[in-house]
Amino acid sequence: MRETWRWFGPQDAITLPQIAQTGAAGIVTALHEIPYGEVWTSGAIATRHDMIKAAGFTWDVVESLPIHEAIKKGEGDLTPLFENYRQSMANLAAEGITTICYNFMPVLDWTRTDLNAPLARGGTCLRFSAPRMAAFDIHMLGREAANDDYDAETLQAATEWFEASTEDTRNELLNAIMAGLPGAFDRYSIPELQKVLASYAGISRDDLRQNYKRFLNEVIPTAQELGMKLCVHPDDPPRDILGLPRIVSNGDDIDWIMQAFDAPENGLTLCSGSLGANPANDVPEIARSFGERIHFAHLRNVRKDPDGSFEEAAHLTGDTDMVAVIDELLEAESKMGTTIPFRPDHGHDLLNDADLGTQAGYPLIGRLRGLAEIRGVITALT
């Protein structure tokens, strides 16, 4: 397995020389400054690639080449958007960058309600609170039918939180929910989010699946021509959010995707944390079942609560058996005769991490701890 590190580009508070000290060999990054749907030009890609090579790294994975919301909704004439996506793929391939991680989550990327939840022995972590999400959905967004999506205990806790909240704490909640969008675009206010959610009205799970299948049919043949691999990232959290259907949440969903365009180029990003947030998911079994279609791995762990809440755990101490997951990935590598790039995903804010101003969920020391632990597991297993 190949050690990589997610870098958010020149605007990242963590520099490439600092990343070099972690021992990671490859970089996972994207051109976050380019609006969704526009072409990544050869010049922009080459400029970023040159920076990475000059620092002694390879650019192993694009994370991500975003999919425009119109494609997810199947809305309007999508020909220009598909053409732009394929052109960006071709420009990346011309630079020797051939693995693209992406997601098909409507509107929001990974979603949390707390960016600085305290840990018992110091430091903070990302947390998803089911009651706070319900409070946001019901009392701040005012979404119709939101009450039907939560049980009575969660509804009561949501009401109590909202009644005790202030304008500042409500703004903190909105900012936390928006923090999962890594680019410079599509941060929403409450009215803006209400508007974009309304644009998905009437789009069912089956509709979203068919729009996804169209995307695969449009881009996987190009990946085959270019020698590229696309690998979808699971939903985070793996459940419907704000009334939006999510279709990459469990083994059955992944199987449908792999069959929708049955080719090695249509692959999976195995995210142990995203899948692990669903109590019904057996993450090592998912890794075993789809091992030969796994082209990239995000390794992190979560600790779940009975009400559906969860928080980021240390990489080896959460609910998912990380050793078993890594063992399956090593077995998949052996069968495929290839190397799977992985990165330590998320991490606790430890020591002076909170002072660095890094992207939420992507601290330096916390991820370095995760990388060191995963490195130890891989060394022991091999």
mmCIF file of C-alpha atoms in Angstrom:
data_model
loop_
_atom_site.group_PDB
_atom_site.id
_atom_site.type_symbol
_atom_site.label_atom_id
_atom_site.label_comp_id
_atom_site.label_asym_id
_atom_site.label_seq_id
_atom_site.Cartn_x
_atom_site.Cartn_y
_atom_site.Cartn_z
ATOM 1 C CA MET A 1 0.000 0.000 0.000
ATOM 2 C CA ARG A 2 1.271 3.449 -0.890
ATOM 3 C CA GLU A 3 1.236 6.248 1.672
ATOM 4 C CA THR A 4 -0.328 9.492 0.458
ATOM 5 C CA TRP A 5 -1.439 12.742 2.068
ATOM 6 C CA ARG A 6 -4.284 15.056 1.167
ATOM 7 C CA TRP A 7 -3.069 18.545 0.354
ATOM 8 C CA PHE A 8 -5.483 21.365 -0.474
ATOM 9 C CA GLY A 9 -3.033 23.233 -2.685
ATOM 10 C CA PRO A 10 -1.107 26.467 -2.152
ATOM 11 C CA GLN A 11 -3.834 27.781 0.160
ATOM 12 C CA ASP A 12 -3.358 24.835 2.548
ATOM 13 C CA ALA A 13 -1.941 25.829 5.926
ATOM 14 C CA ILE A 14 0.152 22.645 5.795
ATOM 15 C CA THR A 15 3.031 23.002 3.359
ATOM 16 C CA LEU A 16 4.591 20.388 1.110
ATOM 17 C CA PRO A 17 7.892 20.488 3.064
ATOM 18 C CA GLN A 18 5.918 19.734 6.236
ATOM 19 C CA ILE A 19 4.146 16.850 4.507
ATOM 20 C CA ALA A 20 7.532 15.483 3.458
ATOM 21 C CA GLN A 21 8.371 15.053 7.149
ATOM 22 C CA THR A 22 5.395 12.700 7.609
ATOM 23 C CA GLY A 23 7.042 10.121 5.362
ATOM 24 C CA ALA A 24 4.158 10.044 2.860
ATOM 25 C CA ALA A 25 5.315 9.488 -0.710
ATOM 26 C CA GLY A 26 2.339 10.715 -2.732
ATOM 27 C CA ILE A 27 -0.024 13.679 -2.781
ATOM 28 C CA VAL A 28 -3.795 13.598 -3.146
ATOM 29 C CA THR A 29 -5.148 16.957 -4.272
ATOM 30 C CA ALA A 30 -7.410 18.869 -6.637
ATOM 31 C CA LEU A 31 -7.777 22.265 -8.274
ATOM 32 C CA HIS A 32 -10.303 23.464 -5.710
ATOM 33 C CA GLU A 33 -10.234 26.999 -7.049
ATOM 34 C CA ILE A 34 -11.905 25.997 -10.334
ATOM 35 C CA PRO A 35 -15.730 26.175 -10.212
ATOM 36 C CA TYR A 36 -17.636 22.934 -10.620
ATOM 37 C CA GLY A 37 -18.325 22.082 -14.240
ATOM 38 C CA GLU A 38 -15.463 24.078 -15.758
ATOM 39 C CA VAL A 39 -12.518 22.483 -17.561
ATOM 40 C CA TRP A 40 -9.288 21.870 -15.691
ATOM 41 C CA THR A 41 -6.869 23.263 -18.245
ATOM 42 C CA SER A 42 -3.596 21.584 -19.130
ATOM 43 C CA GLY A 43 -1.714 24.624 -17.878
ATOM 44 C CA ALA A 44 -3.399 24.679 -14.477
ATOM 45 C CA ILE A 45 -2.831 20.955 -14.002
ATOM 46 C CA ALA A 46 0.813 21.174 -15.056
ATOM 47 C CA THR A 47 1.479 24.109 -12.735
ATOM 48 C CA ARG A 48 0.115 22.206 -9.740
ATOM 49 C CA HIS A 49 1.896 19.012 -10.798
ATOM 50 C CA ASP A 50 5.216 20.843 -11.085
ATOM 51 C CA MET A 51 4.842 22.140 -7.532
ATOM 52 C CA ILE A 52 4.239 18.621 -6.272
ATOM 53 C CA LYS A 53 7.155 17.109 -8.193
ATOM 54 C CA ALA A 54 9.513 19.887 -7.108
ATOM 55 C CA ALA A 55 8.768 18.988 -3.482
ATOM 56 C CA GLY A 56 9.718 15.360 -4.124
ATOM 57 C CA PHE A 57 6.232 13.856 -4.407
ATOM 58 C CA THR A 58 4.082 12.183 -6.999
ATOM 59 C CA TRP A 59 0.489 13.286 -7.629
ATOM 60 C CA ASP A 60 -1.179 9.936 -7.044
ATOM 61 C CA VAL A 61 -4.911 10.685 -6.886
ATOM 62 C CA VAL A 62 -7.174 13.552 -7.880
ATOM 63 C CA GLU A 63 -9.590 14.224 -5.036
ATOM 64 C CA SER A 64 -11.786 15.249 -6.458
ATOM 65 C CA LEU A 65 -12.910 16.181 -9.953
ATOM 66 C CA PRO A 66 -16.341 17.410 -8.810
ATOM 67 C CA ILE A 67 -19.598 16.527 -10.532
ATOM 68 C CA HIS A 68 -21.877 19.476 -11.232
ATOM 69 C CA GLU A 69 -25.212 19.414 -9.421
ATOM 70 C CA ALA A 70 -27.057 19.571 -12.758
ATOM 71 C CA ILE A 71 -25.648 16.137 -13.627
ATOM 72 C CA LYS A 72 -26.863 14.728 -10.329
ATOM 73 C CA LYS A 73 -30.318 16.168 -10.967
ATOM 74 C CA GLY A 74 -30.348 15.208 -14.655
ATOM 75 C CA GLU A 75 -31.293 18.789 -15.364
ATOM 76 C CA GLY A 76 -31.189 20.537 -18.744
ATOM 77 C CA ASP A 77 -28.721 20.025 -21.581
ATOM 78 C CA LEU A 78 -25.841 18.210 -19.900
ATOM 79 C CA THR A 79 -23.738 17.768 -23.038
ATOM 80 C CA PRO A 80 -21.373 20.685 -22.255
ATOM 81 C CA LEU A 81 -20.839 19.492 -18.681
ATOM 82 C CA PHE A 82 -20.007 15.952 -19.767
ATOM 83 C CA GLU A 83 -17.693 17.294 -22.471
ATOM 84 C CA ASN A 84 -15.909 19.455 -19.894
ATOM 85 C CA TYR A 85 -15.551 16.534 -17.509
ATOM 86 C CA ARG A 86 -14.074 14.319 -20.220
ATOM 87 C CA GLN A 87 -11.706 17.093 -21.321
ATOM 88 C CA SER A 88 -10.495 17.516 -17.746
ATOM 89 C CA MET A 89 -9.906 13.766 -17.611
ATOM 90 C CA ALA A 90 -7.884 13.909 -20.819
ATOM 91 C CA ASN A 91 -5.810 16.829 -19.526
ATOM 92 C CA LEU A 92 -5.072 14.962 -16.304
ATOM 93 C CA ALA A 93 -4.121 11.789 -18.168
ATOM 94 C CA ALA A 94 -1.738 13.782 -20.376
ATOM 95 C CA GLU A 95 0.105 14.746 -17.162
ATOM 96 C CA GLY A 96 0.248 11.094 -16.080
ATOM 97 C CA ILE A 97 -2.423 11.469 -13.373
ATOM 98 C CA THR A 98 -4.780 8.552 -13.841
ATOM 99 C CA THR A 99 -6.814 7.981 -10.648
ATOM 100 C CA ILE A 100 -9.829 10.158 -9.854
ATOM 101 C CA CYS A 101 -11.762 9.967 -6.598
ATOM 102 C CA TYR A 102 -15.205 11.599 -6.724
ATOM 103 C CA ASN A 103 -18.568 11.415 -4.987
ATOM 104 C CA PHE A 104 -22.225 11.537 -6.026
ATOM 105 C CA MET A 105 -23.651 13.090 -2.858
ATOM 106 C CA PRO A 106 -26.329 15.691 -3.642
ATOM 107 C CA VAL A 107 -25.584 19.245 -2.456
ATOM 108 C CA LEU A 108 -23.404 18.421 0.573
ATOM 109 C CA ASP A 109 -20.131 16.547 0.884
ATOM 110 C CA TRP A 110 -19.178 15.022 4.234
ATOM 111 C CA THR A 111 -21.464 16.429 6.916
ATOM 112 C CA ARG A 112 -20.748 17.111 10.592
ATOM 113 C CA THR A 113 -22.480 19.204 13.229
ATOM 114 C CA ASP A 114 -19.428 19.821 15.444
ATOM 115 C CA LEU A 115 -15.915 20.627 14.250
ATOM 116 C CA ASN A 116 -14.319 20.794 17.711
ATOM 117 C CA ALA A 117 -15.977 18.190 19.919
ATOM 118 C CA PRO A 118 -13.806 17.696 23.037
ATOM 119 C CA LEU A 119 -11.963 14.438 23.632
ATOM 120 C CA ALA A 120 -11.576 12.858 27.064
ATOM 121 C CA ARG A 121 -7.787 13.266 27.214
ATOM 122 C CA GLY A 122 -7.542 16.580 25.387
ATOM 123 C CA GLY A 123 -7.779 17.599 21.783
ATOM 124 C CA THR A 124 -10.921 17.756 19.655
ATOM 125 C CA CYS A 125 -12.603 15.799 16.881
ATOM 126 C CA LEU A 126 -15.317 16.024 14.253
ATOM 127 C CA ARG A 127 -18.745 14.873 15.417
ATOM 128 C CA PHE A 128 -22.150 14.243 13.861
ATOM 129 C CA SER A 129 -24.926 14.790 16.387
ATOM 130 C CA ALA A 130 -28.286 13.396 15.307
ATOM 131 C CA PRO A 131 -30.203 15.817 17.587
ATOM 132 C CA ARG A 132 -28.298 18.844 16.281
ATOM 133 C CA MET A 133 -28.859 17.738 12.702
ATOM 134 C CA ALA A 134 -32.557 17.405 13.468
ATOM 135 C CA ALA A 135 -32.574 20.854 15.080
ATOM 136 C CA PHE A 136 -30.983 22.311 11.972
ATOM 137 C CA ASP A 137 -33.353 20.486 9.635
ATOM 138 C CA ILE A 138 -36.556 21.237 11.530
ATOM 139 C CA HIS A 139 -36.042 24.501 13.398
ATOM 140 C CA MET A 140 -33.526 26.337 11.186
ATOM 141 C CA LEU A 141 -34.306 25.118 7.675
ATOM 142 C CA GLY A 142 -37.975 24.498 8.359
ATOM 143 C CA ARG A 143 -38.000 21.636 5.867
ATOM 144 C CA GLU A 144 -41.426 20.145 5.276
ATOM 145 C CA ALA A 145 -41.741 16.524 6.436
ATOM 146 C CA ALA A 146 -38.473 16.790 8.392
ATOM 147 C CA ASN A 147 -40.227 15.593 11.553
ATOM 148 C CA ASP A 148 -40.931 12.281 9.837
ATOM 149 C CA ASP A 149 -37.207 11.546 9.460
ATOM 150 C CA TYR A 150 -36.387 11.413 13.184
ATOM 151 C CA ASP A 151 -37.576 9.367 16.152
ATOM 152 C CA ALA A 152 -39.346 10.893 19.140
ATOM 153 C CA GLU A 153 -36.272 10.954 21.373
ATOM 154 C CA THR A 154 -34.195 12.754 18.746
ATOM 155 C CA LEU A 155 -37.008 15.245 18.100
ATOM 156 C CA GLN A 156 -37.196 16.075 21.792
ATOM 157 C CA ALA A 157 -33.433 16.510 22.061
ATOM 158 C CA ALA A 158 -33.452 18.680 18.931
ATOM 159 C CA THR A 159 -36.110 20.967 20.391
ATOM 160 C CA GLU A 160 -34.221 21.285 23.665
ATOM 161 C CA TRP A 161 -30.994 22.167 21.845
ATOM 162 C CA PHE A 162 -32.684 24.761 19.658
ATOM 163 C CA GLU A 163 -34.523 26.421 22.536
ATOM 164 C CA ALA A 164 -31.228 26.759 24.417
ATOM 165 C CA SER A 165 -29.267 27.928 21.362
ATOM 166 C CA THR A 166 -28.140 31.448 20.539
ATOM 167 C CA GLU A 167 -27.581 33.134 17.190
ATOM 168 C CA ASP A 168 -23.876 32.369 17.575
ATOM 169 C CA THR A 169 -24.374 28.658 18.252
ATOM 170 C CA ARG A 170 -26.833 28.385 15.373
ATOM 171 C CA ASN A 171 -24.300 30.041 13.066
ATOM 172 C CA GLU A 172 -21.638 27.633 14.324
ATOM 173 C CA LEU A 173 -23.909 24.738 13.415
ATOM 174 C CA LEU A 174 -24.488 26.082 9.899
ATOM 175 C CA ASN A 175 -20.754 26.640 9.418
ATOM 176 C CA ALA A 176 -19.985 23.110 10.605
ATOM 177 C CA ILE A 177 -22.456 21.594 8.158
ATOM 178 C CA MET A 178 -20.933 23.654 5.308
ATOM 179 C CA ALA A 179 -17.345 22.781 6.270
ATOM 180 C CA GLY A 180 -17.323 19.514 4.308
ATOM 181 C CA LEU A 181 -17.273 21.388 0.991
ATOM 182 C CA PRO A 182 -13.519 21.750 0.327
ATOM 183 C CA GLY A 183 -13.599 24.134 -2.630
ATOM 184 C CA ALA A 184 -14.100 27.871 -2.687
ATOM 185 C CA PHE A 185 -17.656 27.639 -3.978
ATOM 186 C CA ASP A 186 -21.165 26.616 -2.941
ATOM 187 C CA ARG A 187 -21.178 27.654 0.721
ATOM 188 C CA TYR A 188 -24.847 28.263 1.503
ATOM 189 C CA SER A 189 -26.780 30.535 3.819
ATOM 190 C CA ILE A 190 -30.079 29.193 5.156
ATOM 191 C CA PRO A 191 -32.141 30.778 2.317
ATOM 192 C CA GLU A 192 -29.635 29.578 -0.285
ATOM 193 C CA LEU A 193 -29.670 26.049 1.112
ATOM 194 C CA GLN A 194 -33.478 26.061 1.147
ATOM 195 C CA LYS A 195 -33.427 27.052 -2.517
ATOM 196 C CA VAL A 196 -30.955 24.369 -3.606
ATOM 197 C CA LEU A 197 -32.824 21.700 -1.630
ATOM 198 C CA ALA A 198 -36.042 22.760 -3.366
ATOM 199 C CA SER A 199 -34.326 22.154 -6.708
ATOM 200 C CA TYR A 200 -34.145 18.448 -5.766
ATOM 201 C CA ALA A 201 -37.875 18.215 -5.039
ATOM 202 C CA GLY A 202 -39.357 15.150 -6.687
ATOM 203 C CA ILE A 203 -35.987 13.489 -7.353
ATOM 204 C CA SER A 204 -36.219 9.985 -5.912
ATOM 205 C CA ARG A 205 -33.549 7.475 -5.064
ATOM 206 C CA ASP A 206 -34.250 5.698 -8.363
ATOM 207 C CA ASP A 207 -34.009 8.993 -10.255
ATOM 208 C CA LEU A 208 -30.643 9.723 -8.689
ATOM 209 C CA ARG A 209 -29.442 6.232 -9.561
ATOM 210 C CA GLN A 210 -30.417 6.677 -13.187
ATOM 211 C CA ASN A 211 -28.652 10.044 -13.319
ATOM 212 C CA TYR A 212 -25.586 8.396 -11.828
ATOM 213 C CA LYS A 213 -25.733 5.588 -14.373
ATOM 214 C CA ARG A 214 -25.851 8.163 -17.152
ATOM 215 C CA PHE A 215 -22.729 9.786 -15.694
ATOM 216 C CA LEU A 216 -20.925 6.443 -15.704
ATOM 217 C CA ASN A 217 -21.962 5.765 -19.290
ATOM 218 C CA GLU A 218 -20.644 9.176 -20.291
ATOM 219 C CA VAL A 219 -17.244 9.024 -18.599
ATOM 220 C CA ILE A 220 -16.119 5.422 -18.048
ATOM 221 C CA PRO A 221 -15.536 4.759 -21.787
ATOM 222 C CA THR A 222 -13.242 7.803 -21.781
ATOM 223 C CA ALA A 223 -11.451 6.421 -18.728
ATOM 224 C CA GLN A 224 -10.922 3.178 -20.616
ATOM 225 C CA GLU A 225 -9.481 5.039 -23.600
ATOM 226 C CA LEU A 226 -7.162 7.099 -21.391
ATOM 227 C CA GLY A 227 -6.042 4.308 -19.058
ATOM 228 C CA MET A 228 -7.680 6.001 -16.072
ATOM 229 C CA LYS A 229 -9.502 4.693 -13.004
ATOM 230 C CA LEU A 230 -12.475 6.401 -11.374
ATOM 231 C CA CYS A 231 -13.351 5.464 -7.797
ATOM 232 C CA VAL A 232 -16.519 6.649 -6.097
ATOM 233 C CA HIS A 233 -16.395 7.753 -2.468
ATOM 234 C CA PRO A 234 -19.176 6.466 -0.173
ATOM 235 C CA ASP A 235 -21.764 8.807 1.318
ATOM 236 C CA ASP A 236 -20.741 10.501 4.548
ATOM 237 C CA PRO A 237 -22.725 9.915 6.642
ATOM 238 C CA PRO A 238 -24.170 6.857 4.873
ATOM 239 C CA ARG A 239 -27.813 7.897 5.133
ATOM 240 C CA ASP A 240 -30.255 10.350 3.570
ATOM 241 C CA ILE A 241 -29.581 13.943 4.651
ATOM 242 C CA LEU A 242 -32.068 16.850 4.668
ATOM 243 C CA GLY A 243 -34.503 14.814 2.611
ATOM 244 C CA LEU A 244 -31.890 14.162 -0.092
ATOM 245 C CA PRO A 245 -31.455 10.567 -1.243
ATOM 246 C CA ARG A 246 -28.013 9.042 -0.945
ATOM 247 C CA ILE A 247 -27.104 6.031 -3.048
ATOM 248 C CA VAL A 248 -23.550 5.012 -2.058
ATOM 249 C CA SER A 249 -24.144 3.997 1.551
ATOM 250 C CA ASN A 250 -23.762 0.205 1.849
ATOM 251 C CA GLY A 251 -22.668 -2.974 0.125
ATOM 252 C CA ASP A 252 -25.847 -3.279 -1.923
ATOM 253 C CA ASP A 253 -25.404 0.268 -3.233
ATOM 254 C CA ILE A 254 -21.791 -0.416 -4.158
ATOM 255 C CA ASP A 255 -22.744 -3.635 -5.918
ATOM 256 C CA TRP A 256 -25.339 -1.752 -7.982
ATOM 257 C CA ILE A 257 -22.709 0.818 -8.992
ATOM 258 C CA MET A 258 -20.162 -1.799 -9.958
ATOM 259 C CA GLN A 259 -22.799 -3.547 -12.103
ATOM 260 C CA ALA A 260 -24.136 -0.301 -13.623
ATOM 261 C CA PHE A 261 -20.963 -0.174 -15.698
ATOM 262 C CA ASP A 262 -19.146 -3.436 -15.134
ATOM 263 C CA ALA A 263 -15.546 -2.556 -15.866
ATOM 264 C CA PRO A 264 -12.392 -2.249 -13.742
ATOM 265 C CA GLU A 265 -12.216 1.460 -14.526
ATOM 266 C CA ASN A 266 -15.453 1.932 -12.566
ATOM 267 C CA GLY A 267 -14.121 1.472 -9.064
ATOM 268 C CA LEU A 268 -14.456 2.294 -5.382
ATOM 269 C CA THR A 269 -12.708 4.501 -2.878
ATOM 270 C CA LEU A 270 -12.873 2.360 0.260
ATOM 271 C CA CYS A 271 -13.566 4.855 3.068
ATOM 272 C CA SER A 272 -13.607 2.928 6.317
ATOM 273 C CA GLY A 273 -14.970 5.906 8.245
ATOM 274 C CA SER A 274 -17.875 6.754 5.966
ATOM 275 C CA LEU A 275 -19.013 3.148 5.664
ATOM 276 C CA GLY A 276 -18.266 2.521 9.323
ATOM 277 C CA ALA A 277 -20.787 5.149 10.438
ATOM 278 C CA ASN A 278 -23.595 2.769 9.417
ATOM 279 C CA PRO A 279 -23.985 0.068 12.103
ATOM 280 C CA ALA A 280 -25.234 -2.385 9.460
ATOM 281 C CA ASN A 281 -22.035 -2.140 7.398
ATOM 282 C CA ASP A 282 -19.345 -4.780 7.852
ATOM 283 C CA VAL A 283 -16.427 -2.761 6.504
ATOM 284 C CA PRO A 284 -13.887 -5.617 6.267
ATOM 285 C CA GLU A 285 -16.488 -7.683 4.394
ATOM 286 C CA ILE A 286 -17.137 -4.799 1.990
ATOM 287 C CA ALA A 287 -13.376 -4.539 1.421
ATOM 288 C CA ARG A 288 -13.280 -8.280 0.744
ATOM 289 C CA SER A 289 -16.269 -8.261 -1.593
ATOM 290 C CA PHE A 290 -15.070 -5.390 -3.775
ATOM 291 C CA GLY A 291 -11.329 -5.686 -3.299
ATOM 292 C CA GLU A 292 -10.501 -5.948 -6.995
ATOM 293 C CA ARG A 293 -12.417 -2.723 -7.711
ATOM 294 C CA ILE A 294 -10.812 -0.691 -4.895
ATOM 295 C CA HIS A 295 -8.429 1.855 -6.422
ATOM 296 C CA PHE A 296 -7.943 4.138 -3.409
ATOM 297 C CA ALA A 297 -8.541 3.977 0.347
ATOM 298 C CA HIS A 298 -9.375 6.499 3.067
ATOM 299 C CA LEU A 299 -8.497 4.974 6.418
ATOM 300 C CA ARG A 300 -10.119 6.423 9.522
ATOM 301 C CA ASN A 301 -12.403 5.242 12.294
ATOM 302 C CA VAL A 302 -15.580 6.334 14.047
ATOM 303 C CA ARG A 303 -17.303 5.641 17.345
ATOM 304 C CA LYS A 304 -21.089 5.375 17.066
ATOM 305 C CA ASP A 305 -23.890 6.171 19.515
ATOM 306 C CA PRO A 306 -27.282 4.393 19.607
ATOM 307 C CA ASP A 307 -29.174 7.501 18.436
ATOM 308 C CA GLY A 308 -27.266 7.655 15.135
ATOM 309 C CA SER A 309 -24.671 10.149 16.301
ATOM 310 C CA PHE A 310 -21.006 9.382 15.751
ATOM 311 C CA GLU A 311 -17.604 10.992 16.097
ATOM 312 C CA GLU A 312 -14.144 10.505 14.669
ATOM 313 C CA ALA A 313 -12.184 8.030 16.773
ATOM 314 C CA ALA A 314 -8.461 7.369 16.810
ATOM 315 C CA HIS A 315 -7.591 5.308 13.750
ATOM 316 C CA LEU A 316 -7.185 2.025 15.642
ATOM 317 C CA THR A 317 -9.690 2.442 18.473
ATOM 318 C CA GLY A 318 -13.084 3.035 16.839
ATOM 319 C CA ASP A 319 -15.858 0.584 16.056
ATOM 320 C CA THR A 320 -14.302 -0.680 12.805
ATOM 321 C CA ASP A 321 -11.636 -3.368 12.911
ATOM 322 C CA MET A 322 -8.952 -1.422 11.081
ATOM 323 C CA VAL A 323 -6.485 -4.297 11.128
ATOM 324 C CA ALA A 324 -9.021 -6.501 9.347
ATOM 325 C CA VAL A 325 -9.742 -3.766 6.786
ATOM 326 C CA ILE A 326 -6.052 -3.306 6.002
ATOM 327 C CA ASP A 327 -5.582 -7.073 5.783
ATOM 328 C CA GLU A 328 -8.312 -7.224 3.119
ATOM 329 C CA LEU A 329 -6.727 -4.352 1.182
ATOM 330 C CA LEU A 330 -3.372 -6.116 1.208
ATOM 331 C CA GLU A 331 -5.073 -9.276 -0.044
ATOM 332 C CA ALA A 332 -6.734 -7.264 -2.826
ATOM 333 C CA GLU A 333 -3.350 -5.846 -3.812
ATOM 334 C CA SER A 334 -1.937 -9.336 -4.013
ATOM 335 C CA LYS A 335 -4.766 -10.544 -6.248
ATOM 336 C CA MET A 336 -4.570 -7.530 -8.562
ATOM 337 C CA GLY A 337 -0.790 -7.318 -8.657
ATOM 338 C CA THR A 338 -0.972 -3.611 -7.961
ATOM 339 C CA THR A 339 -0.533 -1.071 -5.165
ATOM 340 C CA ILE A 340 -3.479 0.721 -3.558
ATOM 341 C CA PRO A 341 -2.773 4.305 -2.526
ATOM 342 C CA PHE A 342 -4.234 5.225 0.838
ATOM 343 C CA ARG A 343 -4.275 8.274 3.042
ATOM 344 C CA PRO A 344 -4.953 8.753 6.745
ATOM 345 C CA ASP A 345 -8.330 10.429 6.666
ATOM 346 C CA HIS A 346 -9.457 13.124 9.077
ATOM 347 C CA GLY A 347 -7.836 13.028 12.481
ATOM 348 C CA HIS A 348 -8.039 14.556 15.921
ATOM 349 C CA ASP A 349 -6.795 18.089 16.501
ATOM 350 C CA LEU A 350 -3.904 17.416 18.887
ATOM 351 C CA LEU A 351 -1.322 19.612 20.628
ATOM 352 C CA ASN A 352 -0.991 22.804 18.523
ATOM 353 C CA ASP A 353 -3.131 21.581 15.595
ATOM 354 C CA ALA A 354 -5.883 24.001 16.581
ATOM 355 C CA ASP A 355 -3.501 26.948 16.076
ATOM 356 C CA LEU A 356 -2.567 26.087 12.489
ATOM 357 C CA GLY A 357 -5.799 27.101 10.750
ATOM 358 C CA THR A 358 -6.051 23.917 8.707
ATOM 359 C CA GLN A 359 -9.055 22.646 6.766
ATOM 360 C CA ALA A 360 -11.598 21.199 9.204
ATOM 361 C CA GLY A 361 -10.868 17.524 9.774
ATOM 362 C CA TYR A 362 -7.387 17.711 8.265
ATOM 363 C CA PRO A 363 -4.911 18.564 11.042
ATOM 364 C CA LEU A 364 -1.194 17.897 10.773
ATOM 365 C CA ILE A 365 -0.389 16.107 14.017
ATOM 366 C CA GLY A 366 -3.670 14.199 14.233
ATOM 367 C CA ARG A 367 -3.286 12.757 10.741
ATOM 368 C CA LEU A 368 0.405 12.056 11.349
ATOM 369 C CA ARG A 369 -0.598 9.970 14.355
ATOM 370 C CA GLY A 370 -3.071 8.084 12.148
ATOM 371 C CA LEU A 371 -0.499 7.528 9.427
ATOM 372 C CA ALA A 372 2.012 6.201 11.933
ATOM 373 C CA GLU A 373 -0.532 3.771 13.392
ATOM 374 C CA ILE A 374 -1.614 2.538 9.958
ATOM 375 C CA ARG A 375 2.019 2.212 8.895
ATOM 376 C CA GLY A 376 2.594 -0.007 11.899
ATOM 377 C CA VAL A 377 -0.350 -2.237 11.037
ATOM 378 C CA ILE A 378 0.821 -2.627 7.438
ATOM 379 C CA THR A 379 4.363 -3.418 8.592
ATOM 380 C CA ALA A 380 3.104 -6.061 11.011
ATOM 381 C CA LEU A 381 0.805 -7.689 8.445
ATOM 382 C CA THR A 382 3.476 -7.817 5.751
#
